[in-house]
mmCIF file of C-alpha atoms in Angstrom:
data_model
loop_
_atom_site.group_PDB
_atom_site.id
_atom_site.type_symbol
_atom_site.label_atom_id
_atom_site.label_comp_id
_atom_site.label_asym_id
_atom_site.label_seq_id
_atom_site.Cartn_x
_atom_site.Cartn_y
_atom_site.Cartn_z
ATOM 1 C CA MET A 419 7.779 21.557 -31.776
ATOM 2 C CA SER A 420 5.671 22.753 -28.839
ATOM 3 C CA VAL A 421 2.716 20.701 -30.118
ATOM 4 C CA LEU A 422 4.931 17.622 -30.292
ATOM 5 C CA ILE A 423 6.174 18.167 -26.721
ATOM 6 C CA SER A 424 2.599 18.727 -25.515
ATOM 7 C CA GLU A 425 1.403 15.494 -27.139
ATOM 8 C CA TYR A 426 4.380 13.621 -25.676
ATOM 9 C CA ILE A 427 3.585 14.911 -22.179
ATOM 10 C CA LYS A 428 -0.053 13.885 -22.611
ATOM 11 C CA PHE A 429 1.065 10.408 -23.687
ATOM 12 C CA ILE A 430 3.331 10.070 -20.634
ATOM 13 C CA ALA A 431 0.543 11.273 -18.320
ATOM 14 C CA LEU A 432 -1.916 8.818 -19.891
ATOM 15 C CA TYR A 433 0.558 5.972 -19.503
ATOM 16 C CA PHE A 434 1.153 6.678 -15.839
ATOM 17 C CA LYS A 435 -2.581 7.103 -15.248
ATOM 18 C CA SER A 436 -3.226 3.639 -16.711
ATOM 19 C CA LYS A 437 -0.467 2.240 -14.495
ATOM 20 C CA ASP A 438 -1.381 4.289 -11.433
ATOM 21 C CA ALA A 439 -1.297 1.366 -8.984
ATOM 22 C CA VAL A 440 2.110 0.186 -10.216
ATOM 23 C CA VAL A 441 3.530 3.716 -10.161
ATOM 24 C CA PHE A 442 2.070 4.398 -6.709
ATOM 25 C CA ASN A 443 3.544 1.194 -5.286
ATOM 26 C CA GLY A 444 6.873 2.002 -6.917
ATOM 27 C CA LEU A 445 6.907 5.464 -5.358
ATOM 28 C CA ILE A 446 6.073 3.971 -1.957
ATOM 29 C CA GLY A 447 8.927 1.481 -2.304
ATOM 30 C CA LEU A 448 11.356 4.183 -3.421
ATOM 31 C CA GLY A 449 10.363 6.445 -0.539
ATOM 32 C CA THR A 450 10.807 3.576 1.901
ATOM 33 C CA VAL A 451 14.302 2.825 0.581
ATOM 34 C CA VAL A 452 15.302 6.492 0.926
ATOM 35 C CA SER A 453 13.893 6.596 4.478
ATOM 36 C CA GLN A 454 15.697 3.407 5.437
ATOM 37 C CA THR A 455 18.994 4.665 4.047
ATOM 38 C CA ALA A 456 18.653 7.975 5.863
ATOM 39 C CA TYR A 457 17.823 6.163 9.103
ATOM 40 C CA ASN A 458 20.898 3.941 8.866
ATOM 41 C CA ILE A 459 23.165 6.909 8.161
ATOM 42 C CA LEU A 460 21.728 9.435 10.616
ATOM 43 C CA ALA A 461 20.061 7.538 13.453
ATOM 44 C CA PHE A 462 21.096 3.871 13.672
ATOM 45 C CA ASP A 463 23.482 3.346 16.591
ATOM 46 C CA CYS A 464 23.960 -0.169 17.936
ATOM 47 C CA PRO A 465 24.355 -0.169 21.758
ATOM 48 C CA CYS A 466 26.910 -3.025 21.596
ATOM 49 C CA LEU A 467 25.682 -4.513 24.868
ATOM 50 C CA PRO A 468 24.427 -8.055 25.538
ATOM 51 C CA LYS A 469 20.619 -8.463 25.328
ATOM 52 C CA LYS A 470 20.201 -4.824 24.255
ATOM 53 C CA ASN A 471 21.716 -5.535 20.842
ATOM 54 C CA TYR A 472 19.086 -8.151 20.085
ATOM 55 C CA LEU A 473 16.156 -5.913 21.037
ATOM 56 C CA TYR A 474 17.588 -2.857 19.288
ATOM 57 C CA GLY A 475 18.351 -4.720 16.051
ATOM 58 C CA LEU A 476 14.957 -6.406 15.823
ATOM 59 C CA ALA A 477 13.194 -3.156 16.695
ATOM 60 C CA ALA A 478 15.071 -1.370 13.907
ATOM 61 C CA ILE A 479 13.744 -3.939 11.440
ATOM 62 C CA GLY A 480 10.270 -4.683 12.793
ATOM 63 C CA VAL A 481 8.888 -1.539 14.423
ATOM 64 C CA PRO A 482 9.169 0.780 11.364
ATOM 65 C CA ALA A 483 7.704 -2.001 9.204
ATOM 66 C CA LEU A 484 4.752 -2.317 11.592
ATOM 67 C CA GLY A 485 4.317 1.461 11.598
ATOM 68 C CA PHE A 486 4.313 1.590 7.792
ATOM 69 C CA PHE A 487 1.725 -1.204 7.701
ATOM 70 C CA VAL A 488 -0.624 0.565 10.126
ATOM 71 C CA VAL A 489 -0.292 3.853 8.217
ATOM 72 C CA GLY A 490 -0.921 2.018 4.925
ATOM 73 C CA VAL A 491 -4.115 0.483 6.295
ATOM 74 C CA MET A 492 -5.251 3.843 7.679
ATOM 75 C CA LEU A 493 -4.685 5.664 4.375
ATOM 76 C CA ASN A 494 -6.541 3.059 2.316
ATOM 77 C CA GLN A 495 -10.067 4.190 1.492
ATOM 78 C CA ASN A 496 -11.308 0.596 1.441
ATOM 79 C CA THR A 497 -10.522 0.323 5.167
ATOM 80 C CA TRP A 498 -13.000 3.052 6.043
ATOM 81 C CA ASP A 499 -15.491 1.693 3.518
ATOM 82 C CA VAL A 500 -15.460 -1.587 5.447
ATOM 83 C CA VAL A 501 -15.833 0.296 8.758
ATOM 84 C CA SER A 502 -18.809 2.223 7.367
ATOM 85 C CA GLU A 503 -20.316 -0.976 5.983
ATOM 86 C CA CYS A 504 -20.062 -2.706 9.356
ATOM 87 C CA ARG A 505 -21.436 0.351 11.150
ATOM 88 C CA THR A 506 -24.481 0.849 8.916
ATOM 89 C CA ARG A 507 -25.330 -2.718 7.896
ATOM 90 C CA LYS A 508 -23.256 -4.930 10.216
ATOM 91 C CA CYS A 509 -21.686 -6.449 7.031
ATOM 92 C CA ARG A 510 -24.856 -8.514 6.495
ATOM 93 C CA LYS A 511 -24.838 -7.901 2.736
ATOM 94 C CA LEU A 512 -21.100 -8.408 2.269
ATOM 95 C CA SER A 513 -20.374 -11.813 0.766
ATOM 96 C CA LEU A 514 -17.387 -13.918 1.789
ATOM 97 C CA ILE A 515 -15.728 -13.594 -1.628
ATOM 98 C CA ALA A 516 -16.184 -9.827 -1.618
ATOM 99 C CA ALA A 517 -14.800 -9.593 1.921
ATOM 100 C CA PHE A 518 -11.752 -11.613 0.858
ATOM 101 C CA ALA A 519 -11.263 -9.356 -2.190
ATOM 102 C CA LEU A 520 -11.477 -6.243 -0.022
ATOM 103 C CA LEU A 521 -9.071 -7.658 2.549
ATOM 104 C CA GLY A 522 -6.623 -8.534 -0.199
ATOM 105 C CA SER A 523 -6.889 -5.013 -1.615
ATOM 106 C CA ILE A 524 -6.257 -3.402 1.774
ATOM 107 C CA VAL A 525 -3.419 -5.686 2.862
ATOM 108 C CA GLY A 526 -1.842 -5.826 -0.594
ATOM 109 C CA ARG A 527 -1.415 -2.060 -0.746
ATOM 110 C CA ALA A 528 -0.423 -1.729 2.925
ATOM 111 C CA VAL A 529 2.404 -4.316 2.880
ATOM 112 C CA VAL A 530 4.434 -2.649 0.109
ATOM 113 C CA ALA A 531 6.321 -0.302 2.446
ATOM 114 C CA PRO A 532 6.824 -2.838 5.309
ATOM 115 C CA ILE A 533 8.183 -5.490 2.952
ATOM 116 C CA THR A 534 10.478 -2.969 1.265
ATOM 117 C CA TRP A 535 11.788 -1.800 4.644
ATOM 118 C CA THR A 536 12.359 -5.348 5.906
ATOM 119 C CA VAL A 537 14.049 -6.583 2.729
ATOM 120 C CA PHE A 538 16.285 -3.541 2.417
ATOM 121 C CA SER A 539 17.226 -3.760 6.119
ATOM 122 C CA LEU A 540 18.256 -7.382 5.652
ATOM 123 C CA LEU A 541 20.205 -6.646 2.469
ATOM 124 C CA ARG A 542 22.144 -3.834 4.163
ATOM 125 C CA GLY A 543 22.727 -6.030 7.208
ATOM 126 C CA GLU A 544 23.559 -3.455 9.882
ATOM 127 C CA ALA A 545 20.526 -4.200 12.058
ATOM 128 C CA TYR A 546 21.001 -7.969 11.706
ATOM 129 C CA VAL A 547 24.694 -7.713 12.627
ATOM 130 C CA CYS A 548 23.758 -5.695 15.690
ATOM 131 C CA ALA A 549 20.991 -8.082 16.748
ATOM 132 C CA PHE A 550 22.821 -11.398 16.384
ATOM 133 C CA SER A 551 26.478 -10.594 17.000
ATOM 134 C CA GLU A 552 26.326 -11.786 20.607
ATOM 135 C CA PHE A 553 24.871 -15.151 19.474
ATOM 136 C CA THR A 554 27.625 -15.847 16.954
ATOM 137 C CA LYS A 555 29.539 -19.013 17.765
ATOM 138 C CA PRO A 556 33.310 -18.453 17.483
ATOM 139 C CA SER A 557 33.723 -22.093 16.433
ATOM 140 C CA SER A 558 31.768 -21.328 13.216
ATOM 141 C CA LEU A 559 34.416 -18.805 12.100
ATOM 142 C CA ASP A 560 37.626 -19.779 10.319
ATOM 143 C CA ASN A 561 40.947 -19.469 12.191
ATOM 144 C CA PHE A 562 39.311 -17.895 15.217
ATOM 145 C CA SER A 563 41.334 -17.429 18.392
ATOM 146 C CA SER A 564 41.526 -20.403 20.717
ATOM 147 C CA THR A 565 40.333 -18.117 23.506
ATOM 148 C CA THR A 566 36.545 -18.294 23.531
ATOM 149 C CA PRO A 567 35.014 -14.836 24.131
ATOM 150 C CA GLY A 568 31.761 -14.435 26.036
ATOM 151 C CA PRO A 569 28.585 -12.701 24.866
ATOM 152 C CA GLU A 570 29.836 -9.415 26.354
ATOM 153 C CA ILE A 571 32.771 -9.356 23.945
ATOM 154 C CA MET A 572 30.827 -10.713 20.937
ATOM 155 C CA ALA A 573 28.194 -7.992 21.431
ATOM 156 C CA ARG A 574 30.902 -5.342 20.944
ATOM 157 C CA PHE A 575 31.911 -6.529 17.460
ATOM 158 C CA PRO A 576 29.378 -4.292 15.569
ATOM 159 C CA CYS A 577 31.085 -1.228 17.110
ATOM 160 C CA LYS A 578 34.556 -2.676 16.413
ATOM 161 C CA ASP A 579 35.291 -1.963 20.076
ATOM 162 C CA VAL A 580 36.779 -5.306 21.114
ATOM 163 C CA PRO A 581 39.849 -6.325 23.110
ATOM 164 C CA ALA A 582 43.148 -6.438 21.224
ATOM 165 C CA PRO A 583 43.276 -10.279 20.815
ATOM 166 C CA PHE A 584 40.002 -10.209 18.848
ATOM 167 C CA THR A 585 40.470 -7.046 16.776
ATOM 168 C CA ASN A 586 41.541 -8.956 13.660
ATOM 169 C CA TYR A 587 38.297 -10.984 13.675
ATOM 170 C CA SER A 588 35.922 -8.017 13.536
ATOM 171 C CA GLY A 589 35.670 -8.157 9.735
ATOM 172 C CA GLU A 590 35.153 -11.935 9.807
ATOM 173 C CA VAL A 591 32.233 -11.668 12.244
ATOM 174 C CA GLU A 592 30.630 -8.889 10.204
ATOM 175 C CA ARG A 593 30.990 -10.828 6.927
ATOM 176 C CA GLN A 594 29.458 -13.950 8.468
ATOM 177 C CA LEU A 595 26.436 -12.098 9.823
ATOM 178 C CA LYS A 596 25.927 -10.026 6.663
ATOM 179 C CA TYR A 597 26.020 -13.243 4.653
ATOM 180 C CA GLU A 598 23.177 -14.632 6.781
ATOM 181 C CA SER A 599 21.238 -11.349 6.646
ATOM 182 C CA GLN A 600 21.459 -10.977 2.875
ATOM 183 C CA LEU A 601 20.612 -14.635 2.360
ATOM 184 C CA LEU A 602 17.417 -14.127 4.395
ATOM 185 C CA GLY A 603 16.677 -10.965 2.429
ATOM 186 C CA TRP A 604 16.938 -12.663 -0.972
ATOM 187 C CA LEU A 605 14.916 -15.637 0.267
ATOM 188 C CA LEU A 606 12.216 -13.231 1.396
ATOM 189 C CA VAL A 607 12.237 -11.554 -2.030
ATOM 190 C CA GLY A 608 11.883 -14.925 -3.758
ATOM 191 C CA ILE A 609 9.083 -16.135 -1.476
ATOM 192 C CA ILE A 610 7.116 -12.899 -1.842
ATOM 193 C CA SER A 611 7.537 -12.854 -5.639
ATOM 194 C CA LEU A 612 6.350 -16.456 -5.926
ATOM 195 C CA SER A 613 3.415 -15.787 -3.594
ATOM 196 C CA ILE A 614 2.312 -12.768 -5.649
ATOM 197 C CA PHE A 615 2.511 -14.805 -8.857
ATOM 198 C CA LEU A 616 0.450 -17.663 -7.379
ATOM 199 C CA LEU A 617 -2.158 -15.271 -5.975
ATOM 200 C CA LEU A 618 -2.525 -13.565 -9.355
ATOM 201 C CA CYS A 619 -2.924 -16.967 -11.014
ATOM 202 C CA LEU A 620 -5.632 -17.974 -8.518
ATOM 203 C CA LYS A 621 -7.372 -14.631 -8.960
ATOM 204 C CA ASN A 622 -7.493 -14.999 -12.750
ATOM 205 C CA CYS A 623 -8.489 -18.671 -12.571
ATOM 206 C CA PHE A 624 -11.484 -18.061 -10.302
ATOM 207 C CA SER A 625 -12.567 -14.760 -11.817
ATOM 208 C CA PRO A 626 -15.748 -14.949 -13.965
ATOM 209 C CA LEU A 627 -14.245 -12.304 -16.252
ATOM 210 C CA GLY A 628 -11.597 -12.499 -18.896
ATOM 211 C CA TYR A 629 -8.438 -10.429 -18.704
ATOM 212 C CA HIS A 630 -9.764 -7.580 -20.871
ATOM 213 C CA GLN A 631 -13.181 -7.677 -19.218
ATOM 214 C CA GLU A 632 -11.624 -7.408 -15.774
ATOM 215 C CA ALA A 633 -9.481 -4.498 -16.957
ATOM 216 C CA TYR A 634 -12.648 -2.826 -18.226
ATOM 217 C CA TRP A 635 -14.430 -3.488 -14.916
ATOM 218 C CA SER A 636 -11.521 -1.966 -12.985
ATOM 219 C CA GLN A 637 -11.570 1.070 -15.281
ATOM 220 C CA TYR A 638 -15.323 1.406 -14.763
ATOM 221 C CA CYS A 639 -14.939 1.349 -10.965
ATOM 222 C CA TYR A 640 -12.129 3.899 -11.149
ATOM 223 C CA SER A 641 -14.127 6.177 -13.485
ATOM 224 C CA GLU A 642 -17.252 5.961 -11.346
ATOM 225 C CA GLN A 643 -15.320 6.877 -8.207
ATOM 226 C CA ALA A 644 -13.557 9.772 -9.939
ATOM 227 C CA LEU A 645 -16.823 11.115 -11.379
ATOM 228 C CA PHE A 646 -18.578 10.736 -8.021
ATOM 229 C CA GLN A 647 -15.869 12.677 -6.206
ATOM 230 C CA ARG A 648 -15.766 15.406 -8.848
ATOM 231 C CA THR A 649 -19.559 15.736 -8.900
ATOM 232 C CA ALA A 650 -19.726 15.737 -5.099
ATOM 233 C CA GLU A 651 -17.176 18.569 -5.017
ATOM 234 C CA ILE A 652 -19.215 20.680 -7.465
ATOM 235 C CA HIS A 653 -22.473 19.878 -5.635
ATOM 236 C CA ALA A 654 -20.933 20.903 -2.299
ATOM 237 C CA LYS A 655 -19.625 24.137 -3.844
ATOM 238 C CA TYR A 656 -23.067 24.887 -5.326
ATOM 239 C CA CYS A 657 -24.831 24.339 -1.984
ATOM 240 C CA ALA A 658 -22.199 26.425 -0.182
ATOM 241 C CA ALA A 659 -22.611 29.247 -2.712
ATOM 242 C CA GLU A 660 -26.402 29.215 -2.258
ATOM 243 C CA ASN A 661 -26.092 29.354 1.515
ATOM 244 C CA VAL A 662 -23.537 32.177 1.417
ATOM 245 C CA LYS A 663 -25.726 34.089 -1.047
ATOM 246 C CA SER A 664 -28.778 33.697 1.199
ATOM 247 C CA PHE A 665 -26.771 35.178 4.096
ATOM 248 C CA PHE A 666 -24.946 38.052 2.397
ATOM 249 C CA GLY A 667 -27.214 38.579 -0.584
ATOM 250 C CA PHE A 668 -24.376 37.854 -2.995
ATOM 251 C CA VAL A 669 -21.466 35.440 -3.371
ATOM 252 C CA ALA A 670 -17.992 36.165 -4.767
ATOM 253 C CA LEU A 671 -17.289 33.615 -7.481
ATOM 254 C CA GLU A 672 -14.623 33.344 -10.136
ATOM 255 C CA ASN A 673 -15.821 33.518 -13.746
ATOM 256 C CA GLN A 674 -15.051 29.839 -14.249
ATOM 257 C CA GLU A 675 -17.024 28.958 -11.117
ATOM 258 C CA LYS A 676 -19.980 31.062 -12.287
ATOM 259 C CA LYS A 677 -20.120 29.203 -15.591
ATOM 260 C CA LEU A 678 -19.767 25.861 -13.835
ATOM 261 C CA LEU A 679 -22.455 26.533 -11.233
ATOM 262 C CA ALA A 680 -24.790 28.021 -13.852
ATOM 263 C CA ASP A 681 -25.086 24.515 -15.328
ATOM 264 C CA CYS A 682 -26.179 23.171 -11.932
ATOM 265 C CA LYS A 683 -29.577 24.873 -11.861
ATOM 266 C CA GLY A 684 -32.310 22.503 -10.804
ATOM 267 C CA ILE A 685 -30.052 20.000 -9.038
ATOM 268 C CA LYS A 686 -31.104 18.336 -5.796
ATOM 269 C CA THR A 687 -29.983 20.535 -2.937
ATOM 270 C CA VAL A 688 -30.869 17.994 -0.262
ATOM 271 C CA ILE A 689 -29.938 14.319 -0.575
ATOM 272 C CA PRO A 690 -31.847 12.062 1.851
ATOM 273 C CA ARG A 691 -29.862 10.028 4.351
ATOM 274 C CA LEU A 692 -31.278 6.832 2.884
ATOM 275 C CA GLU A 693 -29.667 7.610 -0.467
ATOM 276 C CA TRP A 694 -26.333 8.423 1.208
ATOM 277 C CA ASN A 695 -26.498 5.075 3.011
ATOM 278 C CA ARG A 696 -26.866 3.314 -0.338
ATOM 279 C CA VAL A 697 -23.437 4.551 -1.411
ATOM 280 C CA THR A 698 -21.837 4.415 2.039
ATOM 281 C CA GLY A 699 -19.442 1.559 2.701
ATOM 282 C CA VAL A 700 -18.392 -1.044 0.143
ATOM 283 C CA TYR A 701 -21.424 -0.666 -2.094
ATOM 284 C CA MET A 702 -19.535 -1.929 -5.148
ATOM 285 C CA TYR A 703 -18.932 -5.232 -3.333
ATOM 286 C CA ARG A 704 -22.224 -5.656 -1.491
ATOM 287 C CA GLU A 705 -24.979 -8.036 -2.356
ATOM 288 C CA ILE A 706 -27.660 -6.019 -4.146
ATOM 289 C CA ASP A 707 -31.171 -7.463 -4.292
ATOM 290 C CA ASP A 708 -29.757 -10.650 -2.746
ATOM 291 C CA THR A 709 -27.404 -11.025 -5.721
ATOM 292 C CA PRO A 710 -23.747 -11.388 -4.733
ATOM 293 C CA LEU A 711 -21.051 -9.447 -6.531
ATOM 294 C CA TYR A 712 -19.666 -12.415 -8.463
ATOM 295 C CA SER A 713 -23.128 -13.438 -9.621
ATOM 296 C CA ARG A 714 -23.596 -9.955 -11.066
ATOM 297 C CA LEU A 715 -20.142 -10.166 -12.653
ATOM 298 C CA ASN A 716 -21.040 -13.536 -14.178
ATOM 299 C CA LYS A 717 -24.189 -12.044 -15.703
ATOM 300 C CA TRP A 718 -22.214 -9.064 -16.965
ATOM 301 C CA ALA A 719 -19.516 -11.338 -18.418
ATOM 302 C CA THR A 720 -22.169 -13.467 -20.164
ATOM 303 C CA TYR A 721 -23.807 -10.350 -21.593
ATOM 304 C CA THR A 722 -20.537 -8.911 -22.901
ATOM 305 C CA ASN A 723 -19.557 -12.241 -24.424
ATOM 306 C CA GLU A 724 -22.902 -12.628 -26.197
ATOM 307 C CA HIS A 725 -22.779 -9.069 -27.533
ATOM 308 C CA ASP A 726 -19.033 -9.081 -28.286
ATOM 309 C CA CYS A 727 -18.497 -6.108 -25.926
#
């Protein structure tokens, strides 16, 4: 039974590892929804004053979305790869197609949280009701009082703090504005879904690789990065152990670390700056030997097709 459970856990872990981007984006979206819900319950408080409502409502929708976008760009490794590439080589060896692919990768990951926040804010409707209540035309509402209220009174509808003659219309104003907010939210969902589908179609149409070849290429890039990071960690630990040993005369290592570092005898302890510069920046996307990325992919695709790889 324990073996069966262990194999099942391994299968689940392998599945999520193969779908890491989808799972990561899903977790970001879920976290954003939880944050937005908590904000509406604990912190959102419409001022119910003319002009201030509009600014407060739009800020509640737009400012967190902008913050999430900036944080998403900052946390994306490709962003700093591009910065390093521009710093060391002024992006001279970065082709236009590769630059577009990198930009799409950075923006695509960074917009998940902002879009989720914006859509969920519109579907809930509180911020929209607060922002546009003062601009609601009484004539657009059914059976509204013949007395036309000014913006000062309309701005107080989100707080349900209105004069007695207009108390019965508070629900009508809120329903009208939530209808508009949710309609915008679902339109945004539809437009974004269609845009993602079209972009994926264009990407597959112009890619020199087939679907399975591109999946293999993505797996290769992921494996190379993982192996590089793991090897760099062991190399750094080996160099640190040697330096500590040269200072104290010994180094305190765990048994597992001793076995691991024993296999590192004879490794390069000093890596020249020129070699570091070769892997600094977006080296997977650069032109190498004046051969752009997609030209190399075309050659690789031709080779794999000829050899049935």
